[in-house]
Amino acid sequence: MKLVKRSKETLNKSLIDKISKELKLYPEIVEILFMRNIDSEEKIKHYLHPTFNDFYDPFLLKDMDKVVDKIKNAINENKKILIFGDYDVDGVSATAILIKYFQSKNIQAFHFMPNRYVDGYGLSCQALDKIKSTYNPDLIITVDCGISCHNEIEYAKELGIDIIVTDHHDIPEILPDCLTLNAKLPNQEYPFKEICGTGMAFKLIQALDGLDVAKKYLPIVAIATIADIVPLLDENRVIVTLGLKTMNLAPKGIMKLLEKLGIKHPTATDISYKLSPKLNASGRMGDADKSLRLYLTDDDNEISQLIDTILEFNCQRQDLCNIVYEDCKNILDNISLTNQRSICLYSDKWDSGILGIVCAKLCEEYYRPTFLFSNVDGILTGSGRSIDGVNIHSCLKKTQELLEQFGGHTMAAGLKLKLENFNQFKENIENILQQDFDANIFVPQKTYDLDLDIQKVTKDFVRQLNILEPIGSDNPRPKFKIKFTNANATLMKQYPNHLTMNLNNINAVGFNFGKYKDLLNEINTKKAIVELQLDVYHGFESSKMFLKQVVTDKNLTLNDNDKLYGEYLVEILCNEEINTNYETYDINELNILLQNFDKVFGTLFVVNTMESYNTFIKNPIISQIVYSYNYKNIYEDKGHNSFVLNPSLKNNFKNYNNIIFLDPVINLRYLNTLRKLTNAKIYIPNSNFNMRTFTEKLSFERNLYGIYFKEISKAITKSNVYENLTQLYNVIHSQIPNCTYLQMVFCLKIFNEIGILDYSYSNGIFKIIENKNLKSNLENSNTYNTFKNINL
C-alpha cells in the first residue's frame, strides 16, 4: 500500500492564516480547501454559500437552442412525446422530472424504462419495437443514455421516430446522428462537464421555462447527483446544497421513504448510503417503474405499497449480492492472483442486476479491474469496475471486436459478449493491463489530507468540518493522519471483526480492523488515517473517529520484545517430522536472489526477531520493492511484495510466489504447516539460528520454575482451553508481575518434556492438561540442559 498526502506544490501559509482569522475558520480547514483548489477568500465564500445565482446559463450547452425549439414545436403541433430513461436512480429521476414538468404544463408525456433482464441496458432495437407498437411516439427524449446508440437511433428513424439524446456518459467514437445534449461533447462552451443525467434534464427544463420553474425539482436532482457519484464540485455542489436545503419540496413518496428510514434532515451521506440503494433496488430487480411511481404519485395507499415493495426489492438485492460475493471470494481465495492484473469471472447462477455492486466491492478489496458476468443462453451480461489510473472504457475499446455491446466511463462499464468469446476477452484484458500500464498502478493507494495533532481534535473543530458538506465524490470527507501511543484496542464482543479504542478521550471505531488489534496494542508509536464526525446521542454531542487505515511502515518497534521471542519459541512446541521442500541461500547473496523476482508482486519477506528486522529494513533493494510492513497479520494479502514480522499461520499465503525467510528458522517443522497454506517457493538462509537470542533472556533458577508451575496449575483448574497463548499469559502475568511471555513458553516446553504437563497447540487453540500423579526434575529436560549450557 502507498500512503499519499494530498497536497499542492506550494501553499500560501500567510494567506491561509489571514483567511482563517477573517472567516473564523480553523487554519487546517482552510488548508484543506486550498488543496482542493478553493484557494482564495472569494472562492471559499462561494464554496460555503452557493446560491441560485450560481447556476450556469443552460444555453451554453451545445445545441440547447435547437433542442428547445424542437420540443416546443412538438408541443405546439400536439406530437406524442416519450421519455426513455435508464433504470438506475439517475435515469429514473431524470424521467420523473421531465414527466412532472410536462404534466405541470398539461402535456401528456409517455415513458419507457427498459427491464434490465428483458431489454438490457440503454436504447435497443428490441425496446424501440415495443415503444413503436405500444405508444407510437413522434419524439423520444432519452435521459441518462443514448450517446452510444448510433445504430439504434438510425433504426428509430426508420420507424419514423425522431429522437433527442440527453446524456452525460463519455463520448464514443461515433456520435448519434440527432440533436444531442451532453456537456462532454467537443467544442462546448458550457464550463462544467460532470453534470449527471438528471442534471442534464434539469438544465433542459431551465432552458424551456426558466430557473424559477426548474428549481422546484432540485431535491430530485440532488438525489440523482449524489447517487450517480459525479463530482460534488462546481454546479453539482450548488445542486446538492440547494436541493438538500429544499428537501421539503421533494415528492411525497420520497419524504415518506425518508421517514420510514428514520431520516429527518438528510445529508449527502444519508442519500448515498441509505436512500439511493433502495431506489436503485427496483431497477436492479427488473422493475424500475416502482421507484418512478414513488416520485410521481401522491396517493398515500399507493405510496405505502410502493415503499414496502421497494424495501423488499432491496432485501432481495442484498441477498443476491451476498451470494455472488461469497461465490467470488471462494474462487479468489483458492487461487493465486500474484500474476494477474484483472479479475474476470462468470456464472450461470448470478443475477446480472447486482453485478455492478459486487464488482465495485471486489475491485476495492483486491485492487484490480474487475469484470463479472451472468450467463443466459450463451450471452454474458456483465459489469466492470476499475482502479485509479486505468480507464476501463478505453481498455474495452481495444477489445471491442469481441463485444456485442459496451458503454460507460473511466471507472465503470456495462458490457455484453458471447460465452464463446469469454476466454479470449479475459486474455485480451489481462494483456492490455500487463502491457499498457506500469505495475505500480496496481498497488493500493491511500490518500489523506493533513497530519493532525490528536490534541487538536475537539468538538468545535469536528463541528466546523461540517462546512465541507455536502460530502461526496471529489469532495470527500477529510482524512487525517494521527499519531498515538496508548490504544487499548479491543474487539467488539458481538462483532469480533471490528474494534474500538479510546484515543485522547475520543471513541475510535475500526470496522473490519480486528486484524490490527495486536499491532495497535503491541507496537510503540501508532499511526492511523482517520475520519472525524460529530456524534449526537440524546442531544449530547461527542467527537468520534473512524479508522480508515492503520499506517504500518518500516520504523516498527515493539513494547515487549520478549513476547516476540516467546511467540517465535512456540514453534518448538511442534513435534512433526520434517517433510517440506525448501531452498537455501547464502544470506550475503540475498540481493542476487532478489534480481530474479518481480519488483511489485509475489514476494513475502519473513523475519522473526527484532535484530533481523532492524538489519533487513535497511537493505535498499528490499526497501524499494516492499509495499507493506506487517506484524503477525499480513494486512494487505493480495500479492504485493510485503514484509512481515512474526507471522501467524492463519494468514493467507496463497498470493505469493516466493516466501523468503531473512533469519534462520528455529524449527524446520514449522515449514510443514506453512507448506499446507501455499505453493510458493520457500527460501531459508543456510546458517544456524543463534540460540543466545533466547537463552540470554531466560532464567534457569529452579525456584522460578516452581512459581510458574504453581500458577499454571491454578490456571488449568479454571480452564484448560485458551484461545491462544496470550490469553494464558495474561492469566499468569496477573499473578507473577515480572513474568515474561518468553519465560512462560520456555517453562511450558520444559514441563511437557519432563511429563508433568501435556498440551496441544493447533489452529491457535491451546489445550493443556496437568499430570498430577507424576513428579520429575528439571534436569530430565533435554531442552533445559541444552539452553542452560549455551549460556555457560
mmCIF file with all atom_site columns, C-alpha atoms in Angstrom, residues 116-231:
data_model
loop_
_atom_site.group_PDB
_atom_site.id
_atom_site.type_symbol
_atom_site.label_atom_id
_atom_site.label_alt_id
_atom_site.label_comp_id
_atom_site.label_asym_id
_atom_site.label_entity_id
_atom_site.label_seq_id
_atom_site.pdbx_PDB_ins_code
_atom_site.Cartn_x
_atom_site.Cartn_y
_atom_site.Cartn_z
_atom_site.occupancy
_atom_site.B_iso_or_equiv
_atom_site.pdbx_formal_charge
_atom_site.auth_seq_id
_atom_site.auth_comp_id
_atom_site.auth_asym_id
_atom_site.auth_atom_id
_atom_site.pdbx_PDB_model_num
ATOM 1   C CA . ARG A 1 116 ? -32.637 -4.947 -17.493 1.00 0.00 ? 116 ARG A CA 1
ATOM 2   C CA . TYR A 1 117 ? -33.413 -8.679 -17.703 1.00 0.00 ? 117 TYR A CA 1
ATOM 3   C CA . VAL A 1 118 ? -35.608 -8.454 -20.790 1.00 0.00 ? 118 VAL A CA 1
ATOM 4   C CA . ASP A 1 119 ? -34.449 -5.375 -22.700 1.00 0.00 ? 119 ASP A CA 1
ATOM 5   C CA . GLY A 1 120 ? -30.879 -4.959 -21.459 1.00 0.00 ? 120 GLY A CA 1
ATOM 6   C CA . TYR A 1 121 ? -29.162 -1.632 -20.947 1.00 0.00 ? 121 TYR A CA 1
ATOM 7   C CA . GLY A 1 122 ? -29.957 1.523  -22.886 1.00 0.00 ? 122 GLY A CA 1
ATOM 8   C CA . LEU A 1 123 ? -31.739 2.143  -26.126 1.00 0.00 ? 123 LEU A CA 1
ATOM 9   C CA . SER A 1 124 ? -32.085 -1.088 -28.105 1.00 0.00 ? 124 SER A CA 1
ATOM 10  C CA . CYS A 1 125 ? -33.867 -2.108 -31.280 1.00 0.00 ? 125 CYS A CA 1
ATOM 11  C CA . GLN A 1 126 ? -35.975 -4.538 -29.264 1.00 0.00 ? 126 GLN A CA 1
ATOM 12  C CA . ALA A 1 127 ? -37.067 -1.734 -26.919 1.00 0.00 ? 127 ALA A CA 1
ATOM 13  C CA . LEU A 1 128 ? -37.812 0.537  -29.898 1.00 0.00 ? 128 LEU A CA 1
ATOM 14  C CA . ASP A 1 129 ? -40.088 -2.118 -31.393 1.00 0.00 ? 129 ASP A CA 1
ATOM 15  C CA . LYS A 1 130 ? -42.032 -2.257 -28.115 1.00 0.00 ? 130 LYS A CA 1
ATOM 16  C CA . ILE A 1 131 ? -42.230 1.511  -27.944 1.00 0.00 ? 131 ILE A CA 1
ATOM 17  C CA . LYS A 1 132 ? -43.455 1.762  -31.542 1.00 0.00 ? 132 LYS A CA 1
ATOM 18  C CA . SER A 1 133 ? -46.178 -0.851 -31.094 1.00 0.00 ? 133 SER A CA 1
ATOM 19  C CA . THR A 1 134 ? -47.337 0.388  -27.679 1.00 0.00 ? 134 THR A CA 1
ATOM 20  C CA . TYR A 1 135 ? -47.015 4.181  -27.875 1.00 0.00 ? 135 TYR A CA 1
ATOM 21  C CA . ASN A 1 136 ? -46.184 5.065  -31.490 1.00 0.00 ? 136 ASN A CA 1
ATOM 22  C CA . PRO A 1 137 ? -44.456 8.304  -30.389 1.00 0.00 ? 137 PRO A CA 1
ATOM 23  C CA . ASP A 1 138 ? -43.380 11.088 -32.692 1.00 0.00 ? 138 ASP A CA 1
ATOM 24  C CA . LEU A 1 139 ? -40.464 12.165 -30.480 1.00 0.00 ? 139 LEU A CA 1
ATOM 25  C CA . ILE A 1 140 ? -38.322 10.276 -27.971 1.00 0.00 ? 140 ILE A CA 1
ATOM 26  C CA . ILE A 1 141 ? -36.216 12.200 -25.465 1.00 0.00 ? 141 ILE A CA 1
ATOM 27  C CA . THR A 1 142 ? -33.596 9.944  -23.906 1.00 0.00 ? 142 THR A CA 1
ATOM 28  C CA . VAL A 1 143 ? -32.289 10.724 -20.429 1.00 0.00 ? 143 VAL A CA 1
ATOM 29  C CA . ASP A 1 144 ? -29.091 9.323  -18.928 1.00 0.00 ? 144 ASP A CA 1
ATOM 30  C CA . CYS A 1 145 ? -28.488 7.177  -22.010 1.00 0.00 ? 145 CYS A CA 1
ATOM 31  C CA . GLY A 1 146 ? -28.288 7.196  -25.800 1.00 0.00 ? 146 GLY A CA 1
ATOM 32  C CA . ILE A 1 147 ? -24.880 8.716  -26.522 1.00 0.00 ? 147 ILE A CA 1
ATOM 33  C CA . SER A 1 148 ? -23.500 5.312  -27.630 1.00 0.00 ? 148 SER A CA 1
ATOM 34  C CA . CYS A 1 149 ? -26.586 4.275  -29.600 1.00 0.00 ? 149 CYS A CA 1
ATOM 35  C CA . HIS A 1 150 ? -25.765 5.423  -33.133 1.00 0.00 ? 150 HIS A CA 1
ATOM 36  C CA . ASN A 1 151 ? -27.176 2.295  -34.805 1.00 0.00 ? 151 ASN A CA 1
ATOM 37  C CA . GLU A 1 152 ? -30.296 2.171  -32.640 1.00 0.00 ? 152 GLU A CA 1
ATOM 38  C CA . ILE A 1 153 ? -31.104 5.803  -33.397 1.00 0.00 ? 153 ILE A CA 1
ATOM 39  C CA . GLU A 1 154 ? -30.830 5.093  -37.111 1.00 0.00 ? 154 GLU A CA 1
ATOM 40  C CA . TYR A 1 155 ? -33.286 2.237  -36.556 1.00 0.00 ? 155 TYR A CA 1
ATOM 41  C CA . ALA A 1 156 ? -35.656 4.638  -34.745 1.00 0.00 ? 156 ALA A CA 1
ATOM 42  C CA . LYS A 1 157 ? -35.574 6.943  -37.743 1.00 0.00 ? 157 LYS A CA 1
ATOM 43  C CA . GLU A 1 158 ? -36.525 4.002  -39.975 1.00 0.00 ? 158 GLU A CA 1
ATOM 44  C CA . LEU A 1 159 ? -39.536 3.524  -37.660 1.00 0.00 ? 159 LEU A CA 1
ATOM 45  C CA . GLY A 1 160 ? -40.463 7.173  -38.196 1.00 0.00 ? 160 GLY A CA 1
ATOM 46  C CA . ILE A 1 161 ? -39.466 8.291  -34.702 1.00 0.00 ? 161 ILE A CA 1
ATOM 47  C CA . ASP A 1 162 ? -37.485 11.472 -34.084 1.00 0.00 ? 162 ASP A CA 1
ATOM 48  C CA . ILE A 1 163 ? -35.014 11.400 -31.176 1.00 0.00 ? 163 ILE A CA 1
ATOM 49  C CA . ILE A 1 164 ? -33.290 13.871 -28.875 1.00 0.00 ? 164 ILE A CA 1
ATOM 50  C CA . VAL A 1 165 ? -30.466 12.430 -26.766 1.00 0.00 ? 165 VAL A CA 1
ATOM 51  C CA . THR A 1 166 ? -29.662 13.890 -23.348 1.00 0.00 ? 166 THR A CA 1
ATOM 52  C CA . ASP A 1 167 ? -26.807 12.079 -21.658 1.00 0.00 ? 167 ASP A CA 1
ATOM 53  C CA . HIS A 1 168 ? -23.662 12.588 -19.593 1.00 0.00 ? 168 HIS A CA 1
ATOM 54  C CA . HIS A 1 169 ? -21.595 9.478  -20.346 1.00 0.00 ? 169 HIS A CA 1
ATOM 55  C CA . ASP A 1 170 ? -18.252 9.509  -22.140 1.00 0.00 ? 170 ASP A CA 1
ATOM 56  C CA . ILE A 1 171 ? -18.301 10.382 -25.831 1.00 0.00 ? 171 ILE A CA 1
ATOM 57  C CA . PRO A 1 172 ? -17.966 7.394  -28.209 1.00 0.00 ? 172 PRO A CA 1
ATOM 58  C CA . GLU A 1 173 ? -16.090 7.385  -31.499 1.00 0.00 ? 173 GLU A CA 1
ATOM 59  C CA . ILE A 1 174 ? -19.339 7.533  -33.492 1.00 0.00 ? 174 ILE A CA 1
ATOM 60  C CA . LEU A 1 175 ? -21.927 10.014 -32.283 1.00 0.00 ? 175 LEU A CA 1
ATOM 61  C CA . PRO A 1 176 ? -25.660 9.517  -32.892 1.00 0.00 ? 176 PRO A CA 1
ATOM 62  C CA . ASP A 1 177 ? -26.968 11.491 -35.842 1.00 0.00 ? 177 ASP A CA 1
ATOM 63  C CA . CYS A 1 178 ? -29.536 13.521 -33.924 1.00 0.00 ? 178 CYS A CA 1
ATOM 64  C CA . LEU A 1 179 ? -29.760 16.514 -31.599 1.00 0.00 ? 179 LEU A CA 1
ATOM 65  C CA . THR A 1 180 ? -27.689 15.670 -28.552 1.00 0.00 ? 180 THR A CA 1
ATOM 66  C CA . LEU A 1 181 ? -27.161 17.371 -25.186 1.00 0.00 ? 181 LEU A CA 1
ATOM 67  C CA . ASN A 1 182 ? -24.007 16.284 -23.369 1.00 0.00 ? 182 ASN A CA 1
ATOM 68  C CA . ALA A 1 183 ? -21.622 18.606 -21.520 1.00 0.00 ? 183 ALA A CA 1
ATOM 69  C CA . LYS A 1 184 ? -18.728 16.365 -22.595 1.00 0.00 ? 184 LYS A CA 1
ATOM 70  C CA . LEU A 1 185 ? -19.265 16.974 -26.316 1.00 0.00 ? 185 LEU A CA 1
ATOM 71  C CA . PRO A 1 186 ? -16.355 18.746 -28.040 1.00 0.00 ? 186 PRO A CA 1
ATOM 72  C CA . ASN A 1 187 ? -16.478 22.456 -28.923 1.00 0.00 ? 187 ASN A CA 1
ATOM 73  C CA . GLN A 1 188 ? -18.542 23.078 -25.838 1.00 0.00 ? 188 GLN A CA 1
ATOM 74  C CA . GLU A 1 189 ? -18.952 26.488 -24.177 1.00 0.00 ? 189 GLU A CA 1
ATOM 75  C CA . TYR A 1 190 ? -20.522 25.017 -21.068 1.00 0.00 ? 190 TYR A CA 1
ATOM 76  C CA . PRO A 1 191 ? -17.939 25.408 -18.253 1.00 0.00 ? 191 PRO A CA 1
ATOM 77  C CA . PHE A 1 192 ? -18.713 22.210 -16.300 1.00 0.00 ? 192 PHE A CA 1
ATOM 78  C CA . LYS A 1 193 ? -18.584 18.734 -17.811 1.00 0.00 ? 193 LYS A CA 1
ATOM 79  C CA . GLU A 1 194 ? -19.524 16.482 -14.872 1.00 0.00 ? 194 GLU A CA 1
ATOM 80  C CA . ILE A 1 195 ? -23.259 17.066 -14.574 1.00 0.00 ? 195 ILE A CA 1
ATOM 81  C CA . CYS A 1 196 ? -25.279 13.822 -14.271 1.00 0.00 ? 196 CYS A CA 1
ATOM 82  C CA . GLY A 1 197 ? -28.189 12.657 -16.435 1.00 0.00 ? 197 GLY A CA 1
ATOM 83  C CA . THR A 1 198 ? -30.832 14.203 -14.168 1.00 0.00 ? 198 THR A CA 1
ATOM 84  C CA . GLY A 1 199 ? -28.748 17.367 -14.024 1.00 0.00 ? 199 GLY A CA 1
ATOM 85  C CA . MET A 1 200 ? -28.917 17.496 -17.813 1.00 0.00 ? 200 MET A CA 1
ATOM 86  C CA . ALA A 1 201 ? -32.714 17.073 -17.698 1.00 0.00 ? 201 ALA A CA 1
ATOM 87  C CA . PHE A 1 202 ? -32.799 19.890 -15.118 1.00 0.00 ? 202 PHE A CA 1
ATOM 88  C CA . LYS A 1 203 ? -30.828 22.149 -17.470 1.00 0.00 ? 203 LYS A CA 1
ATOM 89  C CA . LEU A 1 204 ? -33.307 21.303 -20.237 1.00 0.00 ? 204 LEU A CA 1
ATOM 90  C CA . ILE A 1 205 ? -36.242 22.396 -18.037 1.00 0.00 ? 205 ILE A CA 1
ATOM 91  C CA . GLN A 1 206 ? -34.304 25.537 -17.091 1.00 0.00 ? 206 GLN A CA 1
ATOM 92  C CA . ALA A 1 207 ? -33.867 26.303 -20.789 1.00 0.00 ? 207 ALA A CA 1
ATOM 93  C CA . LEU A 1 208 ? -37.504 25.519 -21.591 1.00 0.00 ? 208 LEU A CA 1
ATOM 94  C CA . ASP A 1 209 ? -39.093 27.545 -18.802 1.00 0.00 ? 209 ASP A CA 1
ATOM 95  C CA . GLY A 1 210 ? -36.535 29.350 -16.647 1.00 0.00 ? 210 GLY A CA 1
ATOM 96  C CA . LEU A 1 211 ? -34.800 28.705 -13.318 1.00 0.00 ? 211 LEU A CA 1
ATOM 97  C CA . ASP A 1 212 ? -37.800 29.597 -11.156 1.00 0.00 ? 212 ASP A CA 1
ATOM 98  C CA . VAL A 1 213 ? -39.715 26.701 -12.679 1.00 0.00 ? 213 VAL A CA 1
ATOM 99  C CA . ALA A 1 214 ? -36.766 24.307 -12.764 1.00 0.00 ? 214 ALA A CA 1
ATOM 100 C CA . LYS A 1 215 ? -35.604 24.836 -9.187  1.00 0.00 ? 215 LYS A CA 1
ATOM 101 C CA . LYS A 1 216 ? -38.632 23.115 -7.659  1.00 0.00 ? 216 LYS A CA 1
ATOM 102 C CA . TYR A 1 217 ? -37.164 19.857 -8.994  1.00 0.00 ? 217 TYR A CA 1
ATOM 103 C CA . LEU A 1 218 ? -33.835 20.398 -7.197  1.00 0.00 ? 218 LEU A CA 1
ATOM 104 C CA . PRO A 1 219 ? -34.479 17.826 -4.409  1.00 0.00 ? 219 PRO A CA 1
ATOM 105 C CA . ILE A 1 220 ? -34.863 15.119 -7.064  1.00 0.00 ? 220 ILE A CA 1
ATOM 106 C CA . VAL A 1 221 ? -31.815 16.375 -8.981  1.00 0.00 ? 221 VAL A CA 1
ATOM 107 C CA . ALA A 1 222 ? -29.781 16.399 -5.753  1.00 0.00 ? 222 ALA A CA 1
ATOM 108 C CA . ILE A 1 223 ? -30.709 12.758 -5.028  1.00 0.00 ? 223 ILE A CA 1
ATOM 109 C CA . ALA A 1 224 ? -29.633 11.685 -8.522  1.00 0.00 ? 224 ALA A CA 1
ATOM 110 C CA . THR A 1 225 ? -26.422 13.715 -8.422  1.00 0.00 ? 225 THR A CA 1
ATOM 111 C CA . ILE A 1 226 ? -25.368 12.051 -5.165  1.00 0.00 ? 226 ILE A CA 1
ATOM 112 C CA . ALA A 1 227 ? -26.489 8.585  -6.265  1.00 0.00 ? 227 ALA A CA 1
ATOM 113 C CA . ASP A 1 228 ? -24.618 8.723  -9.587  1.00 0.00 ? 228 ASP A CA 1
ATOM 114 C CA . ILE A 1 229 ? -21.318 9.553  -7.819  1.00 0.00 ? 229 ILE A CA 1
ATOM 115 C CA . VAL A 1 230 ? -20.446 12.509 -10.010 1.00 0.00 ? 230 VAL A CA 1
ATOM 116 C CA . PRO A 1 231 ? -18.039 15.087 -8.517  1.00 0.00 ? 231 PRO A CA 1
#
